[in-house]
Amino acid sequence: MSSPENNDLGWLSEPALLIMVSLAGGPKHGYAMIEDIEKLAGVKLGPGTLYGALARLEKQGFIEPLPSDDRRKPYKLTALGAATLQSQLKAVGNLARAGLKRLEEI
Amino acid sequence: MKNLLINLLLRLYPRNWRNRYKEEFVALLEDYPFSLKLFADVIGGAVDAHLNYKAGVVWHLRADIFKRLLLLALVGFATTFTAWIFKTAILQALLDLAANPANTQVANSRFINTDITQAFMMYFWLSLYGGILVASPVAVYLLLGFLRNVHHRDSEKKAELAGVKIEVKQEKRGLFYSIPLLTVCWLVGAAFAYTVLVPSTVKFMFSWTSFVIVKDYIDNLSKLIFWTGLIFEIPALVYLLAVSGVVRRQSLRQWWPGVLVLSVIIAFLMTPSLDVVSVATCSLPVFGMYWLGLLAARLRVRQAEIVA
């Protein structure tokens, strides 16, 4: 398990972050996540990429599957996942603000 | 057709990954439009799963793999070093075969050296072949032990997935007898090569020329003895795989096309000339040895059934 402040999502960080943002809106199964991420970020994740990131996130304890009778298993963010996402998004927000401020000074 | 493609793509993923994600992944692939991009993405995902899905059997046993490789390297180094110490005696034993006075063709021929580095390289290869051959029973013993651990781990994992807790007995003993058995096998093989195969090879070599490059002579002879020794270990290896329960006898029987290809590859490595007749002559005994091992395992199982 990783800590929210100092975690490493690895080389799949972008898909992992997109999945976590998607799941922040509520539990979803694989195809629903792909559609949601496409609407949110204009990126269509492939099934291989999606499940690579899902397996990693599950192993790190950031997401967990929900019990379901359907083959399409929904996933939800765990408390650790939510805290990690918040910390990641804050860092991205700070970076974005600093970048925009510098651009204004040009 | 789509189902067939999905099944093929799924086979690229590690078994433990499939056990966990197969159902939902297949459901997603069924919903997803097929394209070349999808293929590339799923293949990339399979590579990622192999590299990073760390619950795998091999990952779980990484400490065991490291320990075994280290032990094998130490044994290999020790046996190669020992062979290096006895290199002159081994070389003399091989050269003696050419000094047979009964063979006039050989008696009238001479050995030559064409390069000053040849002697050193000759000793190096001789020691390496000798070292590997002597260490090969230990290598097989370590491999069998690892395969048995993989088998045990697999059984535990399957039981875990089925929600059953099982205690797999880690039997440490039982495989030790494989070392003397395999040693006897390679010794018989090397003795057979030295007394039967090598003299006819020497006669053949000297029938072409009166001057033979000593390095070529030693290379060919040591390769012949080395491979014959290893080939004679095949029945014992197959027998041990079947009897120890690591691989089912039915599976071993079904592997015959792969074994045939492997025997041709070994024949290519073993023979000095790469003509079809030589390769076929060498590959058939390899293939035969495999079946001999299976036959021995079958007899053993039958005997055990009769006793029971």
Tab-separated table of C-alpha atoms in Angstrom:
chain	number	residue	atom	x	y	z
A	1	MET	CA	0.000	0.000	0.000
A	2	SER	CA	1.234	3.508	-0.841
A	3	SER	CA	0.697	6.719	1.075
A	4	PRO	CA	-1.474	9.481	-0.499
A	5	GLU	CA	1.298	12.090	-0.324
A	6	ASN	CA	4.113	10.141	-1.862
A	7	ASN	CA	2.918	7.567	-4.322
A	8	ASP	CA	4.195	6.419	-7.660
A	9	LEU	CA	1.682	5.398	-10.308
A	10	GLY	CA	4.507	4.241	-12.584
A	11	TRP	CA	4.721	4.624	-16.350
A	12	LEU	CA	0.973	4.114	-16.641
A	13	SER	CA	0.389	7.234	-14.564
A	14	GLU	CA	-1.753	8.983	-17.131
A	15	PRO	CA	-4.292	6.179	-17.699
A	16	ALA	CA	-4.258	5.467	-13.955
A	17	LEU	CA	-5.026	9.110	-13.142
A	18	LEU	CA	-7.782	9.222	-15.766
A	19	ILE	CA	-9.355	6.067	-14.342
A	20	MET	CA	-9.257	7.470	-10.822
A	21	VAL	CA	-10.849	10.740	-11.978
A	22	SER	CA	-13.537	8.728	-13.751
A	23	LEU	CA	-14.208	6.620	-10.652
A	24	ALA	CA	-14.381	9.791	-8.537
A	25	GLY	CA	-17.749	10.298	-10.282
A	26	GLY	CA	-19.008	6.927	-8.982
A	27	PRO	CA	-18.399	3.180	-9.520
A	28	LYS	CA	-18.115	2.056	-13.146
A	29	HIS	CA	-17.235	-1.047	-15.122
A	30	GLY	CA	-14.575	-1.141	-17.864
A	31	TYR	CA	-16.540	0.022	-20.873
A	32	ALA	CA	-18.313	2.783	-18.885
A	33	MET	CA	-14.882	4.027	-17.749
A	34	ILE	CA	-13.611	4.129	-21.347
A	35	GLU	CA	-16.657	6.180	-22.448
A	36	ASP	CA	-16.460	8.501	-19.437
A	37	ILE	CA	-12.731	9.141	-19.943
A	38	GLU	CA	-13.333	9.871	-23.627
A	39	LYS	CA	-15.945	12.487	-22.648
A	40	LEU	CA	-13.730	13.957	-19.905
A	41	ALA	CA	-10.339	14.063	-21.588
A	42	GLY	CA	-10.918	13.182	-25.237
A	43	VAL	CA	-8.747	10.078	-24.821
A	44	LYS	CA	-10.051	6.628	-25.739
A	45	LEU	CA	-8.217	4.032	-23.663
A	46	GLY	CA	-7.769	0.582	-25.201
A	47	PRO	CA	-8.806	-2.504	-23.177
A	48	GLY	CA	-5.161	-3.587	-22.709
A	49	THR	CA	-4.140	-0.189	-21.358
A	50	LEU	CA	-7.262	0.056	-19.191
A	51	TYR	CA	-6.801	-3.339	-17.554
A	52	GLY	CA	-3.059	-2.831	-17.152
A	53	ALA	CA	-3.791	0.298	-15.129
A	54	LEU	CA	-6.759	-1.280	-13.298
A	55	ALA	CA	-4.636	-4.247	-12.164
A	56	ARG	CA	-1.957	-1.852	-10.943
A	57	LEU	CA	-4.408	0.402	-9.105
A	58	GLU	CA	-6.103	-2.577	-7.483
A	59	LYS	CA	-2.765	-3.966	-6.335
A	60	GLN	CA	-1.855	-0.591	-4.821
A	61	GLY	CA	-5.183	-0.495	-2.998
A	62	PHE	CA	-6.449	2.639	-4.779
A	63	ILE	CA	-9.510	0.929	-6.266
A	64	GLU	CA	-11.538	-2.183	-5.491
A	65	PRO	CA	-14.091	-4.288	-7.368
A	66	LEU	CA	-17.691	-4.279	-6.223
A	67	PRO	CA	-19.642	-7.526	-5.928
A	68	SER	CA	-21.652	-8.121	-9.076
A	69	ASP	CA	-23.537	-10.946	-10.778
A	70	ASP	CA	-22.697	-9.486	-14.162
A	71	ARG	CA	-19.473	-10.364	-16.008
A	72	ARG	CA	-18.830	-6.597	-16.252
A	73	LYS	CA	-17.426	-5.970	-12.811
A	74	PRO	CA	-17.746	-2.378	-11.480
A	75	TYR	CA	-14.892	-0.733	-9.576
A	76	LYS	CA	-14.897	2.037	-6.988
A	77	LEU	CA	-12.256	4.285	-5.438
A	78	THR	CA	-11.068	3.280	-1.984
A	79	ALA	CA	-10.491	5.877	0.762
A	80	LEU	CA	-6.746	5.662	0.040
A	81	GLY	CA	-7.438	6.060	-3.680
A	82	ALA	CA	-9.583	9.145	-3.073
A	83	ALA	CA	-6.912	10.731	-0.856
A	84	THR	CA	-4.212	9.908	-3.397
A	85	LEU	CA	-6.260	11.371	-6.242
A	86	GLN	CA	-6.864	14.535	-4.266
A	87	SER	CA	-3.145	14.915	-3.571
A	88	GLN	CA	-2.248	14.206	-7.229
A	89	LEU	CA	-4.830	16.668	-8.569
A	90	LYS	CA	-3.648	19.365	-6.147
A	91	ALA	CA	-0.099	18.872	-7.415
A	92	VAL	CA	-1.301	19.047	-11.025
A	93	GLY	CA	-3.356	22.176	-10.146
A	94	ASN	CA	-0.344	23.884	-8.512
A	95	LEU	CA	1.788	23.079	-11.546
A	96	ALA	CA	-0.887	24.402	-13.903
A	97	ARG	CA	-1.252	27.653	-11.925
A	98	ALA	CA	2.522	28.199	-11.780
A	99	GLY	CA	2.817	27.539	-15.520
A	100	LEU	CA	-0.029	29.913	-16.403
A	101	LYS	CA	1.436	32.638	-14.161
A	102	ARG	CA	4.790	32.344	-15.886
A	103	LEU	CA	3.123	32.504	-19.273
A	104	GLU	CA	1.380	35.750	-18.243
A	105	GLU	CA	4.748	37.298	-17.378
A	106	ILE	CA	6.147	36.710	-20.890
B	1	MET	CA	-14.389	-15.546	-35.406
B	2	LYS	CA	-14.382	-12.698	-32.881
B	3	ASN	CA	-14.526	-15.185	-30.006
B	4	LEU	CA	-11.597	-17.092	-31.476
B	5	LEU	CA	-9.525	-13.909	-31.746
B	6	ILE	CA	-10.435	-12.928	-28.183
B	7	ASN	CA	-9.361	-16.363	-26.952
B	8	LEU	CA	-6.057	-16.105	-28.811
B	9	LEU	CA	-5.391	-12.621	-27.427
B	10	LEU	CA	-6.267	-13.777	-23.947
B	11	ARG	CA	-3.700	-16.574	-24.158
B	12	LEU	CA	-0.994	-13.920	-24.373
B	13	TYR	CA	-1.702	-12.940	-20.757
B	14	PRO	CA	-0.194	-14.745	-17.738
B	15	ARG	CA	-2.376	-17.467	-16.280
B	16	ASN	CA	-2.806	-15.789	-12.891
B	17	TRP	CA	-3.841	-12.557	-14.612
B	18	ARG	CA	-6.432	-14.497	-16.634
B	19	ASN	CA	-7.715	-16.207	-13.494
B	20	ARG	CA	-8.426	-12.794	-12.005
B	21	TYR	CA	-9.571	-10.644	-14.964
B	22	LYS	CA	-10.600	-13.057	-17.753
B	23	GLU	CA	-14.394	-12.719	-17.453
B	24	GLU	CA	-14.596	-8.954	-17.304
B	25	PHE	CA	-11.809	-8.484	-19.873
B	26	VAL	CA	-13.593	-10.758	-22.360
B	27	ALA	CA	-16.851	-8.867	-21.732
B	28	LEU	CA	-15.055	-5.592	-22.501
B	29	LEU	CA	-13.405	-6.972	-25.657
B	30	GLU	CA	-16.800	-8.193	-26.867
B	31	ASP	CA	-18.169	-4.643	-26.538
B	32	TYR	CA	-15.120	-2.987	-28.069
B	33	PRO	CA	-14.873	-2.473	-31.869
B	34	PHE	CA	-12.109	-4.615	-33.402
B	35	SER	CA	-9.224	-2.802	-35.095
B	36	LEU	CA	-5.449	-3.059	-35.520
B	37	LYS	CA	-5.088	-0.449	-32.776
B	38	LEU	CA	-7.009	-2.728	-30.418
B	39	PHE	CA	-4.680	-5.652	-31.226
B	40	ALA	CA	-1.602	-3.515	-30.570
B	41	ASP	CA	-3.129	-2.261	-27.313
B	42	VAL	CA	-4.044	-5.732	-26.037
B	43	ILE	CA	-0.603	-7.136	-26.962
B	44	GLY	CA	1.007	-4.178	-25.134
B	45	GLY	CA	-1.251	-4.932	-22.152
B	46	ALA	CA	-0.106	-8.566	-22.189
B	47	VAL	CA	3.553	-7.503	-22.106
B	48	ASP	CA	2.736	-5.159	-19.223
B	49	ALA	CA	0.905	-7.943	-17.373
B	50	HIS	CA	3.899	-10.279	-17.760
B	51	LEU	CA	6.276	-7.607	-16.506
B	52	ASN	CA	4.208	-6.041	-13.771
B	53	TYR	CA	1.488	-8.359	-12.541
B	54	LYS	CA	3.592	-9.366	-9.615
B	55	ALA	CA	1.371	-12.045	-8.098
B	56	GLY	CA	2.748	-14.496	-10.678
B	57	VAL	CA	4.244	-17.831	-9.713
B	58	VAL	CA	7.669	-16.879	-11.070
B	59	TRP	CA	7.613	-13.572	-9.206
B	60	HIS	CA	6.509	-15.325	-6.034
B	61	LEU	CA	9.411	-17.763	-6.356
B	62	ARG	CA	12.010	-15.144	-7.364
B	63	ALA	CA	14.123	-15.766	-4.260
B	64	ASP	CA	14.070	-19.493	-5.020
B	65	ILE	CA	15.092	-18.842	-8.670
B	66	PHE	CA	17.956	-16.594	-7.552
B	67	LYS	CA	19.160	-19.177	-5.024
B	68	ARG	CA	19.097	-21.946	-7.616
B	69	LEU	CA	20.873	-19.889	-10.278
B	70	LEU	CA	23.546	-18.887	-7.784
B	71	LEU	CA	24.076	-22.501	-6.725
B	72	LEU	CA	24.221	-23.608	-10.364
B	73	ALA	CA	26.785	-20.903	-11.178
B	74	LEU	CA	28.942	-21.988	-8.213
B	75	VAL	CA	28.744	-25.674	-9.140
B	76	GLY	CA	29.394	-24.854	-12.815
B	77	PHE	CA	32.416	-22.764	-11.912
B	78	ALA	CA	33.786	-25.485	-9.596
B	79	THR	CA	33.389	-28.263	-12.179
B	80	THR	CA	34.835	-26.138	-15.013
B	81	PHE	CA	37.771	-25.183	-12.810
B	82	THR	CA	38.332	-28.848	-11.918
B	83	ALA	CA	38.210	-29.774	-15.619
B	84	TRP	CA	40.773	-27.004	-16.277
B	85	ILE	CA	43.111	-28.581	-13.698
B	86	PHE	CA	42.840	-31.941	-15.487
B	87	LYS	CA	42.888	-30.421	-18.971
B	88	THR	CA	46.189	-32.033	-19.993
B	89	ALA	CA	45.032	-35.492	-18.964
B	90	ILE	CA	41.717	-35.051	-20.819
B	91	LEU	CA	43.539	-33.768	-23.896
B	92	GLN	CA	45.935	-36.709	-23.786
B	93	ALA	CA	43.022	-39.167	-23.534
B	94	LEU	CA	41.546	-37.665	-26.708
B	95	LEU	CA	44.868	-37.561	-28.548
B	96	ASP	CA	45.534	-41.212	-27.598
B	97	LEU	CA	42.612	-42.219	-29.767
B	98	ALA	CA	44.520	-40.978	-32.804
B	99	ALA	CA	47.650	-42.879	-31.739
B	100	ASN	CA	46.078	-46.284	-32.269
B	101	PRO	CA	48.767	-48.242	-34.194
B	102	ALA	CA	46.124	-50.586	-35.631
B	103	ASN	CA	44.802	-47.729	-37.665
B	104	THR	CA	47.403	-47.175	-40.393
B	105	GLN	CA	45.529	-44.250	-41.906
B	106	VAL	CA	45.708	-42.377	-38.598
B	107	ALA	CA	49.252	-43.530	-37.801
B	108	ASN	CA	50.546	-41.936	-40.971
B	109	SER	CA	48.879	-38.595	-40.238
B	110	ARG	CA	50.056	-35.633	-38.173
B	111	PHE	CA	48.519	-32.968	-35.948
B	112	ILE	CA	49.279	-29.338	-36.708
B	113	ASN	CA	48.673	-26.013	-34.970
B	114	THR	CA	47.925	-23.028	-37.199
B	115	ASP	CA	47.609	-20.297	-34.599
B	116	ILE	CA	49.349	-19.525	-31.309
B	117	THR	CA	46.042	-18.783	-29.535
B	118	GLN	CA	44.592	-22.134	-30.573
B	119	ALA	CA	46.097	-24.110	-27.691
B	120	PHE	CA	44.602	-21.792	-25.079
B	121	MET	CA	41.151	-21.742	-26.696
B	122	MET	CA	41.272	-25.502	-27.061
B	123	TYR	CA	41.906	-25.934	-23.340
B	124	PHE	CA	39.190	-23.387	-22.563
B	125	TRP	CA	36.499	-25.183	-24.588
B	126	LEU	CA	37.609	-28.571	-23.326
B	127	SER	CA	37.271	-27.408	-19.698
B	128	LEU	CA	33.931	-25.736	-20.388
B	129	TYR	CA	32.419	-28.792	-22.077
B	130	GLY	CA	33.741	-31.016	-19.279
B	131	GLY	CA	32.541	-28.633	-16.561
B	132	ILE	CA	29.034	-28.330	-17.990
B	133	LEU	CA	28.702	-32.077	-18.483
B	134	VAL	CA	29.736	-32.862	-14.908
B	135	ALA	CA	27.466	-30.098	-13.545
B	136	SER	CA	24.475	-31.098	-15.705
B	137	PRO	CA	22.931	-33.526	-13.138
B	138	VAL	CA	22.957	-30.721	-10.558
B	139	ALA	CA	21.352	-28.369	-13.124
B	140	VAL	CA	18.579	-30.909	-13.771
B	141	TYR	CA	18.123	-31.494	-10.031
B	142	LEU	CA	17.752	-27.752	-9.413
B	143	LEU	CA	15.354	-27.418	-12.364
B	144	LEU	CA	13.192	-30.312	-11.125
B	145	GLY	CA	13.060	-28.787	-7.660
B	146	PHE	CA	11.991	-25.429	-9.116
B	147	LEU	CA	9.330	-27.008	-11.346
B	148	ARG	CA	7.957	-28.890	-8.367
B	149	ASN	CA	7.748	-25.648	-6.375
B	150	VAL	CA	5.921	-24.008	-9.312
B	151	HIS	CA	3.545	-26.976	-9.376
B	152	HIS	CA	2.895	-26.687	-5.632
B	153	ARG	CA	2.374	-22.941	-5.841
B	154	ASP	CA	-0.027	-23.408	-8.742
B	155	SER	CA	-2.072	-25.920	-6.738
B	156	GLU	CA	-2.202	-23.527	-3.778
B	157	LYS	CA	-3.300	-20.658	-6.030
B	158	LYS	CA	-6.044	-22.721	-7.667
B	159	ALA	CA	-7.313	-23.823	-4.248
B	160	GLU	CA	-7.213	-20.212	-3.050
B	161	LEU	CA	-9.305	-19.106	-6.029
B	162	ALA	CA	-11.766	-21.898	-5.331
B	163	GLY	CA	-11.971	-20.660	-1.719
B	164	VAL	CA	-10.355	-23.788	-0.294
B	165	LYS	CA	-7.361	-23.688	2.010
B	166	ILE	CA	-4.961	-26.499	1.283
B	167	GLU	CA	-1.630	-27.371	2.783
B	168	VAL	CA	0.764	-28.489	0.053
B	169	LYS	CA	3.495	-30.612	1.536
B	170	GLN	CA	6.876	-29.287	0.451
B	171	GLU	CA	8.756	-32.548	0.042
B	172	LYS	CA	12.441	-31.715	0.134
B	173	ARG	CA	13.732	-35.249	-0.252
B	174	GLY	CA	12.994	-37.567	-3.128
B	175	LEU	CA	14.812	-35.712	-5.876
B	176	PHE	CA	18.320	-36.265	-4.504
B	177	TYR	CA	18.540	-39.652	-6.188
B	178	SER	CA	18.268	-37.788	-9.515
B	179	ILE	CA	21.903	-36.597	-9.211
B	180	PRO	CA	23.527	-40.081	-9.063
B	181	LEU	CA	21.035	-41.384	-11.639
B	182	LEU	CA	21.831	-38.590	-14.111
B	183	THR	CA	25.561	-38.877	-13.397
B	184	VAL	CA	25.489	-42.561	-14.279
B	185	CYS	CA	23.555	-41.704	-17.460
B	186	TRP	CA	26.062	-39.135	-18.734
B	187	LEU	CA	28.989	-41.372	-17.761
B	188	VAL	CA	27.499	-44.220	-19.811
B	189	GLY	CA	26.879	-41.775	-22.684
B	190	ALA	CA	30.420	-40.372	-22.544
B	191	ALA	CA	31.906	-43.904	-22.344
B	192	PHE	CA	29.787	-44.974	-25.327
B	193	ALA	CA	30.951	-41.912	-27.295
B	194	TYR	CA	34.609	-42.457	-26.322
B	195	THR	CA	34.716	-46.167	-27.150
B	196	VAL	CA	32.285	-46.429	-30.076
B	197	LEU	CA	31.559	-43.103	-31.749
B	198	VAL	CA	34.875	-41.264	-31.397
B	199	PRO	CA	37.166	-43.939	-32.922
B	200	SER	CA	35.045	-44.066	-36.088
B	201	THR	CA	34.925	-40.250	-36.194
B	202	VAL	CA	38.743	-40.103	-35.862
B	203	LYS	CA	39.144	-42.619	-38.651
B	204	PHE	CA	36.779	-40.600	-40.814
B	205	MET	CA	38.596	-37.306	-40.092
B	206	PHE	CA	42.007	-38.746	-40.971
B	207	SER	CA	40.672	-40.394	-44.117
B	208	TRP	CA	40.386	-36.970	-45.749
B	209	THR	CA	43.777	-35.504	-44.972
B	210	SER	CA	47.207	-36.352	-43.570
B	211	PHE	CA	47.309	-33.130	-41.547
B	212	VAL	CA	44.618	-32.436	-38.983
B	213	ILE	CA	44.375	-29.147	-37.091
B	214	VAL	CA	44.566	-30.194	-33.454
B	215	LYS	CA	41.982	-27.622	-32.327
B	216	ASP	CA	39.398	-28.895	-34.844
B	217	TYR	CA	40.114	-32.454	-33.781
B	218	ILE	CA	39.632	-31.696	-30.082
B	219	ASP	CA	36.587	-29.467	-30.753
B	220	ASN	CA	34.781	-32.161	-32.710
B	221	LEU	CA	35.601	-34.944	-30.272
B	222	SER	CA	34.769	-33.001	-27.125
B	223	LYS	CA	31.493	-31.821	-28.702
B	224	LEU	CA	30.607	-35.394	-29.613
B	225	ILE	CA	31.315	-36.707	-26.108
B	226	PHE	CA	29.559	-33.729	-24.494
B	227	TRP	CA	26.335	-34.048	-26.506
B	228	THR	CA	26.258	-37.848	-26.259
B	229	GLY	CA	26.592	-37.539	-22.468
B	230	LEU	CA	23.708	-35.048	-22.353
B	231	ILE	CA	21.544	-37.118	-24.710
B	232	PHE	CA	21.964	-40.150	-22.446
B	233	GLU	CA	20.498	-38.039	-19.626
B	234	ILE	CA	17.251	-37.461	-21.548
B	235	PRO	CA	15.522	-40.737	-20.514
B	236	ALA	CA	16.325	-40.045	-16.856
B	237	LEU	CA	15.100	-36.454	-17.168
B	238	VAL	CA	11.786	-37.487	-18.773
B	239	TYR	CA	11.398	-40.292	-16.232
B	240	LEU	CA	12.001	-37.921	-13.312
B	241	LEU	CA	9.587	-35.316	-14.720
B	242	ALA	CA	6.850	-37.913	-15.036
B	243	VAL	CA	7.482	-39.799	-11.784
B	244	SER	CA	7.875	-36.695	-9.597
B	245	GLY	CA	4.426	-35.546	-10.785
B	246	VAL	CA	5.750	-32.215	-12.088
B	247	VAL	CA	4.432	-32.946	-15.590
B	248	ARG	CA	1.696	-35.418	-16.429
B	249	ARG	CA	2.748	-38.362	-18.616
B	250	GLN	CA	-0.071	-37.506	-21.029
B	251	SER	CA	1.363	-33.982	-21.443
B	252	LEU	CA	4.853	-35.373	-22.040
B	253	ARG	CA	3.423	-37.650	-24.728
B	254	GLN	CA	1.654	-34.700	-26.365
B	255	TRP	CA	4.897	-32.695	-26.525
B	256	TRP	CA	6.406	-34.998	-29.161
B	257	PRO	CA	6.295	-32.445	-32.074
B	258	GLY	CA	8.238	-29.934	-29.963
B	259	VAL	CA	10.698	-32.632	-28.888
B	260	LEU	CA	11.231	-33.590	-32.540
B	261	VAL	CA	12.075	-29.964	-33.424
B	262	LEU	CA	14.366	-29.760	-30.369
B	263	SER	CA	16.138	-32.985	-31.377
B	264	VAL	CA	16.855	-31.502	-34.826
B	265	ILE	CA	18.266	-28.347	-33.176
B	266	ILE	CA	20.494	-30.503	-30.910
B	267	ALA	CA	21.618	-32.473	-33.976
B	268	PHE	CA	22.589	-29.204	-35.697
B	269	LEU	CA	24.694	-28.213	-32.665
B	270	MET	CA	26.225	-31.652	-32.335
B	271	THR	CA	27.298	-32.537	-35.850
B	272	PRO	CA	30.368	-30.998	-37.445
B	273	SER	CA	28.802	-31.185	-40.907
B	274	LEU	CA	25.284	-29.884	-41.385
B	275	ASP	CA	24.117	-32.309	-44.065
B	276	VAL	CA	20.682	-33.927	-43.841
B	277	VAL	CA	21.988	-37.458	-43.220
B	278	SER	CA	24.180	-36.407	-40.253
B	279	VAL	CA	21.410	-34.304	-38.733
B	280	ALA	CA	18.840	-37.095	-39.127
B	281	THR	CA	21.289	-39.686	-37.732
B	282	CYS	CA	21.864	-37.553	-34.631
B	283	SER	CA	18.297	-36.314	-34.101
B	284	LEU	CA	16.622	-39.746	-34.172
B	285	PRO	CA	18.506	-41.106	-31.115
B	286	VAL	CA	17.574	-37.907	-29.204
B	287	PHE	CA	13.931	-38.480	-30.062
B	288	GLY	CA	14.260	-42.166	-29.185
B	289	MET	CA	15.764	-41.354	-25.788
B	290	TYR	CA	12.726	-39.185	-24.994
B	291	TRP	CA	10.365	-42.090	-25.642
B	292	LEU	CA	12.624	-44.415	-23.674
B	293	GLY	CA	12.195	-42.133	-20.661
B	294	LEU	CA	8.414	-42.183	-21.107
B	295	LEU	CA	8.436	-45.963	-21.357
B	296	ALA	CA	10.475	-46.213	-18.145
B	297	ALA	CA	8.007	-43.896	-16.374
B	298	ARG	CA	5.095	-45.992	-17.627
B	299	LEU	CA	6.688	-49.195	-16.348
B	300	ARG	CA	7.338	-47.571	-12.983
B	301	VAL	CA	3.726	-46.416	-12.663
B	302	ARG	CA	2.445	-49.867	-13.644
B	303	GLN	CA	4.735	-51.493	-11.101
B	304	ALA	CA	3.471	-49.114	-8.416
B	305	GLU	CA	-0.134	-49.960	-9.371
B	306	ILE	CA	0.575	-53.700	-9.141
B	307	VAL	CA	2.181	-53.238	-5.701
B	308	ALA	CA	-0.796	-51.173	-4.543
